[in-house]
Amino acid sequence: MNAIAPASERKVHVPLGERTYDILIGPGLIARAGAEIASRLKGRKAAVVTDEHVAPLYLDALVQSLEAAGIASATLVLPAGEKTKSFEHLMTVCDKVLEARIERNDYVIALGGGVIGDLTGFAAGIVRRGVRFVQVPTSLLSQVDSSVGGKTGINSRHGKNLIGVFHQPDLVLADTDVLNSLSAREFRAGYAEVAKYGLIDKPDFFAWLEANWQAVFAGGAARIEAIATSCQAKADVVVADERETGQRALLNLGHTFGHALEAATAYDSARLVHGEGVSIGMVLAHEFSARMNLASPDDARRVETHLKAVGLPTRMSEILGALPPAEVLMDAIAQDKKVKGGKLTFILTRGIGQSFVANDVPASEVLSFLKEKHPQ
């Protein structure tokens, strides 16, 4: 990594032909959202979807910015939390978009974290067979991960994010000022996804995070650098494999284990939030890789040491409440959308920053590993 640049706005370009868009990263972007949208897109109407936690903080500022740019807006405030990613709330969003008479050249704006972004993006992808979509992510996790790449969706009783569409945003506005209002837990959960990019294929970035994570948490130039590096890393993968037919699956490092743990806690955020599941999942992925003689146990210990240092959980035993048996976790893994032809697909590693897609992982090995790691 180079030396930290001065704190200023950064732009990451995502070149996808007619679906090309920019990610703007920096302070004060919600106040400038209307101008940024109006300068890039043609529509003059918007439906803004947010949740009851974010609305009191930023909805008025966003609406005022839109109005100043000549953009009329309708707003919808939904309950906060993972359980909002449901068919019931999807229909609510679709109805609101249609009620607001949003046409294809107008836009739907997601103001919130990953839940609001995933749900709203799904609605934007299916209403009128697809309308324009703007992401205004308000959590670190959504700024570095879920707002970028066009994966949208809702949860099913069978698992997380199993119902959805690919629908790229037309613009992403990552206002770094809003991160100051996050709880320490929310920020740490988002940081797990930042660390993930280093562990996938950027060992120098992971080493930089080990040395600079406190500055990232403090804000300013280091935070903008970490977010921009993460967005660029994801954009590069998305451009190479937009619909996850190959290497884009690397972005799921830690997620197969993590999604199973989220399902096991019934998506109860009091027990486990997504980034915490990913943190535990990344440690498990490195430990399983060591068990399969693919990587050194020292790498797994290094990953765990860093994630523990920032305050993230790294063990299943740290999840509040009892977990179901390992066999139930295996059922969730078998239902995960990374399964192809009934064969288990995992993202494993040969070392820090050396992740790869492993097809046909023996289920018996995974089950035996989970039994070893499961808190008794």
PDB file of N, CA, C and O in Angstrom, residues 251-285:
ATOM      1  N   LEU A 251     -15.611 -13.468  -3.636  1.00  0.00           N
ATOM      2  CA  LEU A 251     -16.147 -12.458  -2.725  1.00  0.00           C
ATOM      3  C   LEU A 251     -16.931 -13.090  -1.579  1.00  0.00           C
ATOM      4  O   LEU A 251     -17.283 -12.414  -0.611  1.00  0.00           O
ATOM      5  N   ASN A 252     -17.202 -14.393  -1.691  1.00  0.00           N
ATOM      6  CA  ASN A 252     -17.945 -15.089  -0.649  1.00  0.00           C
ATOM      7  C   ASN A 252     -17.031 -15.722   0.404  1.00  0.00           C
ATOM      8  O   ASN A 252     -17.487 -16.563   1.187  1.00  0.00           O
ATOM      9  N   LEU A 253     -15.763 -15.341   0.428  1.00  0.00           N
ATOM     10  CA  LEU A 253     -14.869 -15.856   1.455  1.00  0.00           C
ATOM     11  C   LEU A 253     -15.497 -15.668   2.841  1.00  0.00           C
ATOM     12  O   LEU A 253     -15.873 -14.558   3.215  1.00  0.00           O
ATOM     13  N   GLY A 254     -15.649 -16.747   3.574  1.00  0.00           N
ATOM     14  CA  GLY A 254     -16.237 -16.703   4.910  1.00  0.00           C
ATOM     15  C   GLY A 254     -17.742 -16.705   4.940  1.00  0.00           C
ATOM     16  O   GLY A 254     -18.354 -16.892   6.001  1.00  0.00           O
ATOM     17  N   HIS A 255     -18.380 -16.529   3.787  1.00  0.00           N
ATOM     18  CA  HIS A 255     -19.827 -16.347   3.764  1.00  0.00           C
ATOM     19  C   HIS A 255     -20.614 -17.661   3.852  1.00  0.00           C
ATOM     20  O   HIS A 255     -21.735 -17.661   4.355  1.00  0.00           O
ATOM     21  N   THR A 256     -20.077 -18.751   3.344  1.00  0.00           N
ATOM     22  CA  THR A 256     -20.829 -20.002   3.419  1.00  0.00           C
ATOM     23  C   THR A 256     -20.998 -20.429   4.870  1.00  0.00           C
ATOM     24  O   THR A 256     -22.107 -20.770   5.319  1.00  0.00           O
ATOM     25  N   PHE A 257     -19.918 -20.381   5.641  1.00  0.00           N
ATOM     26  CA  PHE A 257     -20.038 -20.637   7.071  1.00  0.00           C
ATOM     27  C   PHE A 257     -20.876 -19.551   7.742  1.00  0.00           C
ATOM     28  O   PHE A 257     -21.752 -19.831   8.569  1.00  0.00           O
ATOM     29  N   GLY A 258     -20.612 -18.300   7.379  1.00  0.00           N
ATOM     30  CA  GLY A 258     -21.314 -17.179   8.014  1.00  0.00           C
ATOM     31  C   GLY A 258     -22.812 -17.197   7.785  1.00  0.00           C
ATOM     32  O   GLY A 258     -23.597 -16.959   8.706  1.00  0.00           O
ATOM     33  N   HIS A 259     -23.236 -17.488   6.559  1.00  0.00           N
ATOM     34  CA  HIS A 259     -24.666 -17.553   6.259  1.00  0.00           C
ATOM     35  C   HIS A 259     -25.339 -18.681   7.040  1.00  0.00           C
ATOM     36  O   HIS A 259     -26.491 -18.538   7.488  1.00  0.00           O
ATOM     37  N   ALA A 260     -24.649 -19.786   7.200  1.00  0.00           N
ATOM     38  CA  ALA A 260     -25.215 -20.898   7.975  1.00  0.00           C
ATOM     39  C   ALA A 260     -25.417 -20.484   9.431  1.00  0.00           C
ATOM     40  O   ALA A 260     -26.434 -20.832  10.051  1.00  0.00           O
ATOM     41  N   LEU A 261     -24.478 -19.720   9.962  1.00  0.00           N
ATOM     42  CA  LEU A 261     -24.612 -19.258  11.345  1.00  0.00           C
ATOM     43  C   LEU A 261     -25.736 -18.242  11.469  1.00  0.00           C
ATOM     44  O   LEU A 261     -26.475 -18.238  12.463  1.00  0.00           O
ATOM     45  N   GLU A 262     -25.895 -17.369  10.459  1.00  0.00           N
ATOM     46  CA  GLU A 262     -27.014 -16.417  10.491  1.00  0.00           C
ATOM     47  C   GLU A 262     -28.356 -17.155  10.467  1.00  0.00           C
ATOM     48  O   GLU A 262     -29.280 -16.805  11.197  1.00  0.00           O
ATOM     49  N   ALA A 263     -28.444 -18.160   9.611  1.00  0.00           N
ATOM     50  CA  ALA A 263     -29.686 -18.941   9.549  1.00  0.00           C
ATOM     51  C   ALA A 263     -29.938 -19.645  10.883  1.00  0.00           C
ATOM     52  O   ALA A 263     -31.080 -19.746  11.349  1.00  0.00           O
ATOM     53  N   ALA A 264     -28.872 -20.121  11.508  1.00  0.00           N
ATOM     54  CA  ALA A 264     -29.005 -20.837  12.773  1.00  0.00           C
ATOM     55  C   ALA A 264     -29.486 -19.937  13.903  1.00  0.00           C
ATOM     56  O   ALA A 264     -30.068 -20.418  14.878  1.00  0.00           O
ATOM     57  N   THR A 265     -29.252 -18.633  13.763  1.00  0.00           N
ATOM     58  CA  THR A 265     -29.727 -17.680  14.778  1.00  0.00           C
ATOM     59  C   THR A 265     -31.011 -16.993  14.335  1.00  0.00           C
ATOM     60  O   THR A 265     -31.449 -16.027  14.969  1.00  0.00           O
ATOM     61  N   ALA A 266     -31.636 -17.507  13.269  1.00  0.00           N
ATOM     62  CA  ALA A 266     -32.893 -16.956  12.739  1.00  0.00           C
ATOM     63  C   ALA A 266     -32.764 -15.469  12.424  1.00  0.00           C
ATOM     64  O   ALA A 266     -33.714 -14.712  12.575  1.00  0.00           O
ATOM     65  N   TYR A 267     -31.578 -15.065  11.969  1.00  0.00           N
ATOM     66  CA  TYR A 267     -31.320 -13.672  11.571  1.00  0.00           C
ATOM     67  C   TYR A 267     -31.645 -12.688  12.700  1.00  0.00           C
ATOM     68  O   TYR A 267     -32.089 -11.576  12.461  1.00  0.00           O
ATOM     69  N   ASP A 268     -31.412 -13.126  13.925  1.00  0.00           N
ATOM     70  CA  ASP A 268     -31.648 -12.287  15.098  1.00  0.00           C
ATOM     71  C   ASP A 268     -30.408 -11.417  15.318  1.00  0.00           C
ATOM     72  O   ASP A 268     -29.363 -11.909  15.770  1.00  0.00           O
ATOM     73  N   SER A 269     -30.524 -10.115  15.016  1.00  0.00           N
ATOM     74  CA  SER A 269     -29.363  -9.231  15.087  1.00  0.00           C
ATOM     75  C   SER A 269     -28.858  -9.038  16.507  1.00  0.00           C
ATOM     76  O   SER A 269     -27.721  -8.596  16.710  1.00  0.00           O
ATOM     77  N   ALA A 270     -29.676  -9.334  17.508  1.00  0.00           N
ATOM     78  CA  ALA A 270     -29.194  -9.258  18.883  1.00  0.00           C
ATOM     79  C   ALA A 270     -28.145 -10.336  19.141  1.00  0.00           C
ATOM     80  O   ALA A 270     -27.269 -10.177  20.009  1.00  0.00           O
ATOM     81  N   ARG A 271     -28.231 -11.428  18.367  1.00  0.00           N
ATOM     82  CA  ARG A 271     -27.292 -12.540  18.540  1.00  0.00           C
ATOM     83  C   ARG A 271     -26.115 -12.455  17.570  1.00  0.00           C
ATOM     84  O   ARG A 271     -24.973 -12.737  17.949  1.00  0.00           O
ATOM     85  N   LEU A 272     -26.411 -12.096  16.324  1.00  0.00           N
ATOM     86  CA  LEU A 272     -25.368 -12.120  15.296  1.00  0.00           C
ATOM     87  C   LEU A 272     -25.788 -11.226  14.139  1.00  0.00           C
ATOM     88  O   LEU A 272     -26.912 -11.340  13.655  1.00  0.00           O
ATOM     89  N   VAL A 273     -24.899 -10.354  13.695  1.00  0.00           N
ATOM     90  CA  VAL A 273     -25.152  -9.585  12.481  1.00  0.00           C
ATOM     91  C   VAL A 273     -24.230 -10.105  11.378  1.00  0.00           C
ATOM     92  O   VAL A 273     -23.273 -10.838  11.645  1.00  0.00           O
ATOM     93  N   HIS A 274     -24.533  -9.729  10.150  1.00  0.00           N
ATOM     94  CA  HIS A 274     -23.867 -10.327   8.991  1.00  0.00           C
ATOM     95  C   HIS A 274     -22.345 -10.262   9.078  1.00  0.00           C
ATOM     96  O   HIS A 274     -21.661 -11.277   8.890  1.00  0.00           O
ATOM     97  N   GLY A 275     -21.804  -9.092   9.365  1.00  0.00           N
ATOM     98  CA  GLY A 275     -20.349  -8.956   9.400  1.00  0.00           C
ATOM     99  C   GLY A 275     -19.704  -9.822  10.466  1.00  0.00           C
ATOM    100  O   GLY A 275     -18.575 -10.312  10.290  1.00  0.00           O
ATOM    101  N   GLU A 276     -20.407 -10.023  11.579  1.00  0.00           N
ATOM    102  CA  GLU A 276     -19.885 -10.914  12.617  1.00  0.00           C
ATOM    103  C   GLU A 276     -19.860 -12.352  12.134  1.00  0.00           C
ATOM    104  O   GLU A 276     -18.908 -13.093  12.406  1.00  0.00           O
ATOM    105  N   GLY A 277     -20.915 -12.745  11.404  1.00  0.00           N
ATOM    106  CA  GLY A 277     -20.931 -14.080  10.819  1.00  0.00           C
ATOM    107  C   GLY A 277     -19.800 -14.270   9.826  1.00  0.00           C
ATOM    108  O   GLY A 277     -19.158 -15.326   9.772  1.00  0.00           O
ATOM    109  N   VAL A 278     -19.521 -13.226   9.035  1.00  0.00           N
ATOM    110  CA  VAL A 278     -18.423 -13.286   8.066  1.00  0.00           C
ATOM    111  C   VAL A 278     -17.080 -13.396   8.786  1.00  0.00           C
ATOM    112  O   VAL A 278     -16.188 -14.145   8.362  1.00  0.00           O
ATOM    113  N   SER A 279     -16.930 -12.661   9.875  1.00  0.00           N
ATOM    114  CA  SER A 279     -15.685 -12.720  10.649  1.00  0.00           C
ATOM    115  C   SER A 279     -15.422 -14.144  11.139  1.00  0.00           C
ATOM    116  O   SER A 279     -14.337 -14.704  10.924  1.00  0.00           O
ATOM    117  N   ILE A 280     -16.412 -14.738  11.785  1.00  0.00           N
ATOM    118  CA  ILE A 280     -16.266 -16.119  12.248  1.00  0.00           C
ATOM    119  C   ILE A 280     -16.045 -17.049  11.058  1.00  0.00           C
ATOM    120  O   ILE A 280     -15.203 -17.953  11.093  1.00  0.00           O
ATOM    121  N   GLY A 281     -16.786 -16.795   9.968  1.00  0.00           N
ATOM    122  CA  GLY A 281     -16.673 -17.632   8.776  1.00  0.00           C
ATOM    123  C   GLY A 281     -15.303 -17.578   8.135  1.00  0.00           C
ATOM    124  O   GLY A 281     -14.792 -18.594   7.638  1.00  0.00           O
ATOM    125  N   MET A 282     -14.664 -16.397   8.136  1.00  0.00           N
ATOM    126  CA  MET A 282     -13.327 -16.285   7.536  1.00  0.00           C
ATOM    127  C   MET A 282     -12.297 -17.038   8.363  1.00  0.00           C
ATOM    128  O   MET A 282     -11.376 -17.666   7.806  1.00  0.00           O
ATOM    129  N   VAL A 283     -12.429 -16.989   9.682  1.00  0.00           N
ATOM    130  CA  VAL A 283     -11.528 -17.778  10.517  1.00  0.00           C
ATOM    131  C   VAL A 283     -11.751 -19.265  10.258  1.00  0.00           C
ATOM    132  O   VAL A 283     -10.791 -20.039  10.096  1.00  0.00           O
ATOM    133  N   LEU A 284     -13.018 -19.679  10.198  1.00  0.00           N
ATOM    134  CA  LEU A 284     -13.320 -21.085   9.919  1.00  0.00           C
ATOM    135  C   LEU A 284     -12.775 -21.511   8.557  1.00  0.00           C
ATOM    136  O   LEU A 284     -12.248 -22.622   8.406  1.00  0.00           O
ATOM    137  N   ALA A 285     -12.894 -20.647   7.543  1.00  0.00           N
ATOM    138  CA  ALA A 285     -12.401 -20.981   6.207  1.00  0.00           C
ATOM    139  C   ALA A 285     -10.886 -21.187   6.217  1.00  0.00           C
ATOM    140  O   ALA A 285     -10.368 -22.102   5.559  1.00  0.00           O
TER     141      ALA A 285
END
